[in-house]
Tab-separated table of C-alpha atoms in Angstrom:
chain	number	residue	atom	x	y	z
I	207	MET	CA	57.078	49.879	-66.595
I	208	SER	CA	57.113	46.425	-64.520
I	209	ARG	CA	57.477	46.195	-60.777
I	210	PRO	CA	60.252	44.021	-59.391
I	211	PRO	CA	60.015	40.539	-58.914
I	212	GLY	CA	58.378	39.560	-55.512
I	213	HIS	CA	56.578	42.877	-54.823
I	214	PRO	CA	52.782	42.046	-55.384
I	215	PRO	CA	50.722	44.686	-57.331
I	216	ARG	CA	49.358	47.654	-54.821
I	217	ARG	CA	45.825	47.407	-56.385
I	218	GLU	CA	45.244	43.825	-55.379
I	219	GLY	CA	46.911	44.565	-51.886
I	220	MET	CA	44.128	47.171	-51.556
I	221	ILE	CA	41.129	45.405	-52.789
I	222	LEU	CA	41.807	42.724	-50.220
I	223	LEU	CA	42.109	45.379	-47.385
I	224	ASN	CA	38.477	46.769	-48.621
I	225	VAL	CA	37.076	43.163	-48.561
I	226	LEU	CA	38.502	42.487	-45.128
I	227	LEU	CA	37.631	45.984	-44.074
I	228	VAL	CA	33.917	45.244	-45.314
I	229	LEU	CA	33.561	41.790	-43.668
I	230	ALA	CA	34.810	43.013	-40.466
I	231	VAL	CA	32.174	45.883	-40.631
I	232	ALA	CA	29.360	43.425	-41.484
I	233	SER	CA	30.564	41.207	-38.429
I	234	VAL	CA	30.021	43.892	-36.029
I	235	ALA	CA	26.873	44.870	-37.554
I	236	VAL	CA	25.550	41.742	-37.355
I	237	LEU	CA	26.767	41.162	-33.624
I	238	ILE	CA	24.963	44.429	-32.677
I	239	MET	CA	21.820	43.140	-34.282
I	240	VAL	CA	22.164	39.864	-32.313
I	241	SER	CA	22.769	41.659	-29.164
I	242	THR	CA	20.024	44.131	-29.512
I	243	GLN	CA	17.556	41.182	-30.237
I	244	ASP	CA	18.953	39.460	-27.292
I	245	ILE	CA	18.652	42.219	-24.860
I	246	GLU	CA	15.075	43.036	-26.221
I	247	VAL	CA	14.336	39.415	-25.614
I	248	GLN	CA	15.712	39.751	-22.005
I	249	ARG	CA	13.954	42.929	-21.514
I	250	SER	CA	10.472	41.504	-22.767
I	251	THR	CA	11.062	38.175	-20.530
I	252	ARG	CA	11.959	40.461	-17.291
I	253	LEU	CA	8.582	42.524	-18.138
I	254	ARG	CA	6.391	39.349	-18.571
I	255	ASP	CA	7.962	37.920	-15.580
I	256	ALA	CA	7.336	41.018	-13.441
I	257	ALA	CA	3.644	41.261	-14.699
I	258	GLN	CA	3.210	37.586	-13.637
I	259	ALA	CA	4.859	38.029	-10.334
I	260	SER	CA	2.755	41.247	-9.678
I	261	ALA	CA	-0.364	39.154	-10.427
I	262	TYR	CA	0.478	36.439	-8.031
I	263	ALA	CA	1.337	39.098	-5.461
I	264	ARG	CA	-2.030	40.744	-5.593
I	265	ALA	CA	-3.794	37.701	-5.691
I	266	GLY	CA	-2.265	36.905	-2.277
I	267	GLU	CA	-3.171	40.000	-0.924
I	268	LEU	CA	-6.930	39.334	-2.165
I	269	SER	CA	-6.897	35.777	-0.533
I	270	ALA	CA	-6.036	37.737	2.604
I	271	VAL	CA	-8.547	40.043	2.479
I	272	THR	CA	-11.298	37.652	1.534
I	273	ALA	CA	-10.376	35.266	4.398
I	274	LEU	CA	-10.268	38.061	7.086
I	275	ARG	CA	-13.984	39.371	5.883
I	276	ARG	CA	-15.393	35.814	5.791
I	277	ASP	CA	-13.834	35.496	9.416
I	278	ALA	CA	-15.482	38.433	10.643
I	279	LEU	CA	-18.864	37.602	9.216
I	280	THR	CA	-18.639	33.686	10.824
I	281	ALA	CA	-16.674	33.779	13.780
I	282	SER	CA	-16.752	37.154	15.000
I	283	ALA	CA	-16.361	36.490	18.776
I	284	THR	CA	-12.684	35.631	18.542
I	285	ASP	CA	-9.468	36.147	16.197
I	286	ASN	CA	-6.983	33.319	16.746
I	287	LEU	CA	-4.277	31.227	15.377
I	288	SER	CA	-6.448	28.064	14.799
I	289	GLU	CA	-8.462	30.238	12.234
I	290	PRO	CA	-8.558	29.794	8.274
I	291	TRP	CA	-6.894	33.374	7.862
I	292	ALA	CA	-3.870	32.467	9.950
I	293	ALA	CA	-3.682	29.310	8.169
I	294	LEU	CA	-3.079	31.050	4.739
I	295	SER	CA	0.699	31.542	5.311
I	296	GLN	CA	2.761	29.663	3.004
I	297	GLN	CA	6.576	29.314	2.669
I	298	ASP	CA	7.954	28.775	-1.191
I	299	ILE	CA	5.016	26.520	-2.381
I	300	ALA	CA	5.398	26.278	-6.564
I	301	VAL	CA	3.577	28.249	-9.069
I	302	PRO	CA	3.742	28.129	-12.911
I	303	GLY	CA	7.068	29.681	-13.574
I	304	GLY	CA	8.452	30.239	-9.862
I	305	LEU	CA	7.730	30.313	-6.354
I	306	PHE	CA	5.038	31.763	-3.909
I	307	ALA	CA	5.211	32.526	-0.339
I	308	LEU	CA	2.500	34.365	2.241
I	309	ALA	CA	3.043	35.348	5.880
I	310	ILE	CA	-0.063	37.043	7.577
I	311	GLU	CA	0.418	38.635	11.178
I	312	ASP	CA	-2.311	39.812	13.286
I	313	GLU	CA	-0.522	43.306	14.200
I	314	GLN	CA	-2.787	43.424	17.391
I	315	ALA	CA	-0.413	40.946	19.086
I	316	ARG	CA	1.828	43.812	19.844
I	317	PHE	CA	1.464	46.681	22.145
I	318	ASN	CA	0.172	49.763	20.601
I	319	LEU	CA	2.051	52.789	21.176
I	320	ASN	CA	-0.594	54.941	20.367
I	321	ALA	CA	-2.256	53.669	23.480
I	322	LEU	CA	0.105	56.134	25.554
I	323	GLN	CA	-1.598	59.419	23.617
I	324	THR	CA	-4.577	59.214	26.673
I	325	GLY	CA	-2.055	59.105	29.518
I	326	ASP	CA	-3.526	56.467	31.288
I	327	PRO	CA	-1.272	54.670	33.765
I	328	GLY	CA	-2.043	51.239	32.383
I	329	PRO	CA	-0.662	51.463	29.190
I	330	ILE	CA	2.230	53.479	30.257
I	331	ASP	CA	3.054	50.939	33.225
I	332	LEU	CA	3.093	48.269	30.685
I	333	PHE	CA	5.429	50.176	28.125
I	334	GLN	CA	7.920	50.540	30.707
I	335	ARG	CA	7.850	47.122	31.777
I	336	ILE	CA	8.484	46.438	28.161
I	337	GLY	CA	11.145	48.674	28.041
I	338	ALA	CA	12.813	47.468	31.188
I	339	ALA	CA	12.663	43.643	29.815
I	340	LEU	CA	14.367	44.684	26.816
I	341	GLU	CA	16.892	47.084	28.142
I	342	VAL	CA	15.838	50.170	26.294
I	343	ASP	CA	17.296	53.285	27.364
I	344	PRO	CA	14.459	54.911	30.009
I	345	ALA	CA	15.441	58.094	28.378
I	346	ALA	CA	14.422	56.567	24.768
I	347	LEU	CA	10.986	55.386	26.532
I	348	ILE	CA	10.443	59.068	27.786
I	349	ARG	CA	11.241	60.292	24.184
I	350	ILE	CA	8.656	57.812	22.762
I	351	ALA	CA	5.890	58.619	25.332
I	352	THR	CA	6.217	62.318	24.666
I	353	VAL	CA	6.256	62.233	21.166
I	354	VAL	CA	3.149	60.047	21.187
I	355	ARG	CA	1.364	62.588	23.655
I	356	VAL	CA	2.404	65.307	21.708
I	357	ALA	CA	2.141	64.496	17.918
I	358	GLY	CA	-0.140	61.484	18.478
I	359	PRO	CA	-1.682	58.895	16.962
I	360	LEU	CA	1.575	58.147	14.614
I	361	THR	CA	1.414	56.139	11.576
I	362	ASP	CA	5.290	55.818	11.424
I	363	ASP	CA	8.365	56.127	13.525
I	364	SER	CA	9.735	59.352	11.713
I	365	LEU	CA	8.816	61.627	14.605
I	366	ILE	CA	10.210	59.230	17.175
I	367	ARG	CA	13.271	58.819	15.286
I	368	ALA	CA	13.909	62.725	14.729
I	369	ALA	CA	13.087	62.874	18.510
I	370	GLY	CA	16.490	61.226	19.022
I	371	VAL	CA	15.433	57.745	19.982
I	372	SER	CA	18.693	55.303	18.615
I	373	PRO	CA	17.610	52.842	15.745
I	374	ALA	CA	19.133	50.142	18.133
I	375	ASP	CA	16.337	50.831	20.787
I	376	LEU	CA	13.782	50.891	18.103
I	377	ASP	CA	15.034	47.234	16.963
I	378	ARG	CA	14.733	45.946	20.224
I	379	LEU	CA	11.142	47.306	20.744
I	380	ALA	CA	10.072	46.355	17.073
I	381	PRO	CA	8.959	42.727	18.103
I	382	TYR	CA	6.776	43.983	20.743
I	383	VAL	CA	5.064	47.395	19.657
I	384	THR	CA	3.617	48.827	16.777
I	385	LEU	CA	1.571	51.937	15.680
I	386	LEU	CA	-2.118	51.207	15.144
I	387	PRO	CA	-5.364	53.509	15.698
I	388	PRO	CA	-5.592	54.522	19.599
I	389	ARG	CA	-8.510	52.325	20.148
I	390	ALA	CA	-6.718	48.994	18.868
I	391	GLU	CA	-6.253	46.276	22.101
I	392	ILE	CA	-3.845	43.658	22.208
I	393	ASN	CA	-5.250	40.434	21.059
I	394	LEU	CA	-4.891	38.019	23.497
I	395	ASN	CA	-5.562	35.257	21.699
I	396	THR	CA	-2.422	36.058	19.429
I	397	VAL	CA	0.190	37.646	21.647
I	398	SER	CA	3.291	35.812	22.090
I	399	GLN	CA	3.874	34.507	25.637
I	400	PRO	CA	6.856	37.045	26.301
I	401	LEU	CA	4.463	39.908	25.838
I	402	LEU	CA	1.762	38.156	27.623
I	403	ALA	CA	3.845	37.839	30.613
I	404	LEU	CA	4.421	41.204	30.771
I	405	ILE	CA	0.955	42.127	30.360
I	406	THR	CA	-0.006	39.779	33.134
I	407	ASP	CA	2.770	40.500	34.979
I	408	ASP	CA	3.175	37.054	36.017
I	409	PRO	CA	5.264	34.467	33.920
I	410	GLU	CA	3.237	31.541	35.512
I	411	VAL	CA	-0.052	32.831	34.880
I	412	SER	CA	0.927	33.774	31.024
I	413	ARG	CA	2.283	30.079	30.947
I	414	ARG	CA	-0.904	28.566	32.127
I	415	LEU	CA	-3.044	31.006	29.560
I	416	VAL	CA	-0.727	29.827	26.550
I	417	GLU	CA	-1.396	26.035	27.243
I	418	ARG	CA	-5.042	26.785	27.679
I	419	ARG	CA	-4.873	28.679	24.586
I	420	THR	CA	-3.076	26.173	22.869
I	421	ARG	CA	-5.606	23.392	24.043
I	422	THR	CA	-8.978	25.199	22.968
I	423	GLY	CA	-7.673	27.574	20.218
I	424	TYR	CA	-8.687	30.612	21.700
I	425	LEU	CA	-9.097	32.198	25.065
I	426	LEU	CA	-12.265	34.188	26.542
I	427	PRO	CA	-12.985	36.171	29.307
I	428	ALA	CA	-13.771	33.360	31.980
I	429	ASP	CA	-10.297	31.675	31.229
I	430	LEU	CA	-8.537	34.867	32.877
I	431	SER	CA	-10.356	34.535	35.782
I	432	ALA	CA	-10.063	30.424	35.791
I	433	GLU	CA	-6.191	30.740	35.633
I	434	GLY	CA	-6.019	33.688	38.391
I	435	ALA	CA	-5.192	36.474	35.717
I	436	PRO	CA	-5.736	40.182	36.487
I	437	SER	CA	-8.247	42.511	34.916
I	438	LEU	CA	-6.575	43.484	31.531
I	439	PRO	CA	-8.545	46.582	30.511
I	440	ALA	CA	-6.098	47.266	27.429
I	441	ALA	CA	-6.515	43.810	26.302
I	442	GLY	CA	-9.301	41.810	23.869
I	443	TYR	CA	-9.796	38.635	21.898
I	444	THR	CA	-10.400	40.005	18.461
I	445	SER	CA	-8.403	41.901	15.960
I	446	ASP	CA	-8.958	44.182	12.916
I	447	HIS	CA	-5.265	45.109	11.769
I	448	TYR	CA	-3.294	42.440	9.702
I	449	ARG	CA	0.017	42.830	8.054
I	450	VAL	CA	0.505	40.496	4.710
I	451	VAL	CA	3.827	39.863	3.018
I	452	THR	CA	3.493	38.255	-0.063
I	453	THR	CA	6.811	36.958	-1.730
I	454	VAL	CA	6.861	35.891	-5.713
I	455	THR	CA	9.720	34.872	-7.601
I	456	VAL	CA	9.037	33.930	-11.378
I	457	GLY	CA	12.109	33.313	-13.522
I	458	GLU	CA	15.258	35.734	-12.556
I	459	VAL	CA	12.513	38.580	-10.944
I	460	THR	CA	11.406	38.795	-7.437
I	461	GLN	CA	8.890	40.783	-5.765
I	462	VAL	CA	7.764	41.623	-2.190
I	463	LEU	CA	4.218	43.101	-1.666
I	464	ASP	CA	3.946	44.433	1.884
I	465	SER	CA	0.354	45.299	2.493
I	466	ARG	CA	-1.400	46.501	6.051
I	467	LEU	CA	-5.529	45.633	6.051
I	468	ALA	CA	-8.114	46.958	8.355
I	469	ARG	CA	-11.256	45.469	8.778
I	470	ARG	CA	-14.193	47.921	9.112
I	471	ARG	CA	-17.747	46.668	10.618
I	472	GLY	CA	-20.874	48.059	10.343
I	473	VAL	CA	-24.213	46.814	11.189
I	474	GLY	CA	-24.334	43.502	9.620
I	475	THR	CA	-21.412	44.142	7.158
I	476	VAL	CA	-17.691	43.855	7.342
I	477	ASP	CA	-15.287	45.532	4.946
I	478	VAL	CA	-11.599	44.942	4.383
I	479	VAL	CA	-9.355	47.508	2.899
I	480	VAL	CA	-5.721	48.037	2.209
I	481	THR	CA	-4.520	50.840	4.536
I	482	ALA	CA	-0.986	50.787	3.351
I	483	ARG	CA	0.940	48.929	0.294
I	484	ARG	CA	4.656	48.722	-0.325
I	485	ARG	CA	6.325	46.935	-3.154
I	486	THR	CA	9.757	45.912	-3.351
I	487	ALA	CA	11.546	44.249	-6.244
I	488	GLY	CA	14.680	41.775	-6.524
């Protein structure tokens, strides 16, 4: 029995539908395979770039370790900003596959909060002057000093925050204070002029000292006497604590390695160790 004219056979229609379905499934399978391969390629590329960035960052840290060790062996009298270790800082220089930047700072260029632990009037008076100049809440200064006296020496500010010191007050203090071993003194060869003015309690004397330091590269005890500076028992001319921040971008991967370094001096020997290391990725 034949079908009426104008009606295609049902079987041929089903075959065509099946063919189209197979082609659609095959296309999706190919698309999935290509996408999976592309994801794997991207993943492999990111892993390669991350490994390369990590290697550059560790190389930056190692260069600082080497420079600080050499400096202590060859120029132990002072640590100042005209020395090779300070010249390590680089801003966005090209490296194979990306960019590299390194910043090194002397942590002893700031007031060491752990100096408050002894209860000596000198550090306490300086801390009060710093707080007053920065308009920090006097109650916050008392809380900080109390926490250091009771729980110090501190290695971070977690207990200070827990004592109720506001983040705003801590942010104001941050450029001027740090947390180091109690005997780490302020280095007069790297300290900023605003902090030096508070240390000497005389802006004019601090200005002359900075001008002399700029001319000669460093200060020595005789320079303080020559400029009429008062005795500064909590200050020195060398440093053993540094912070190095290395930022590396390779491809689409950015890594920041934040390292704290300490020099340990022996009889005729110097070692530089990493006391803390924090890595963040972008």
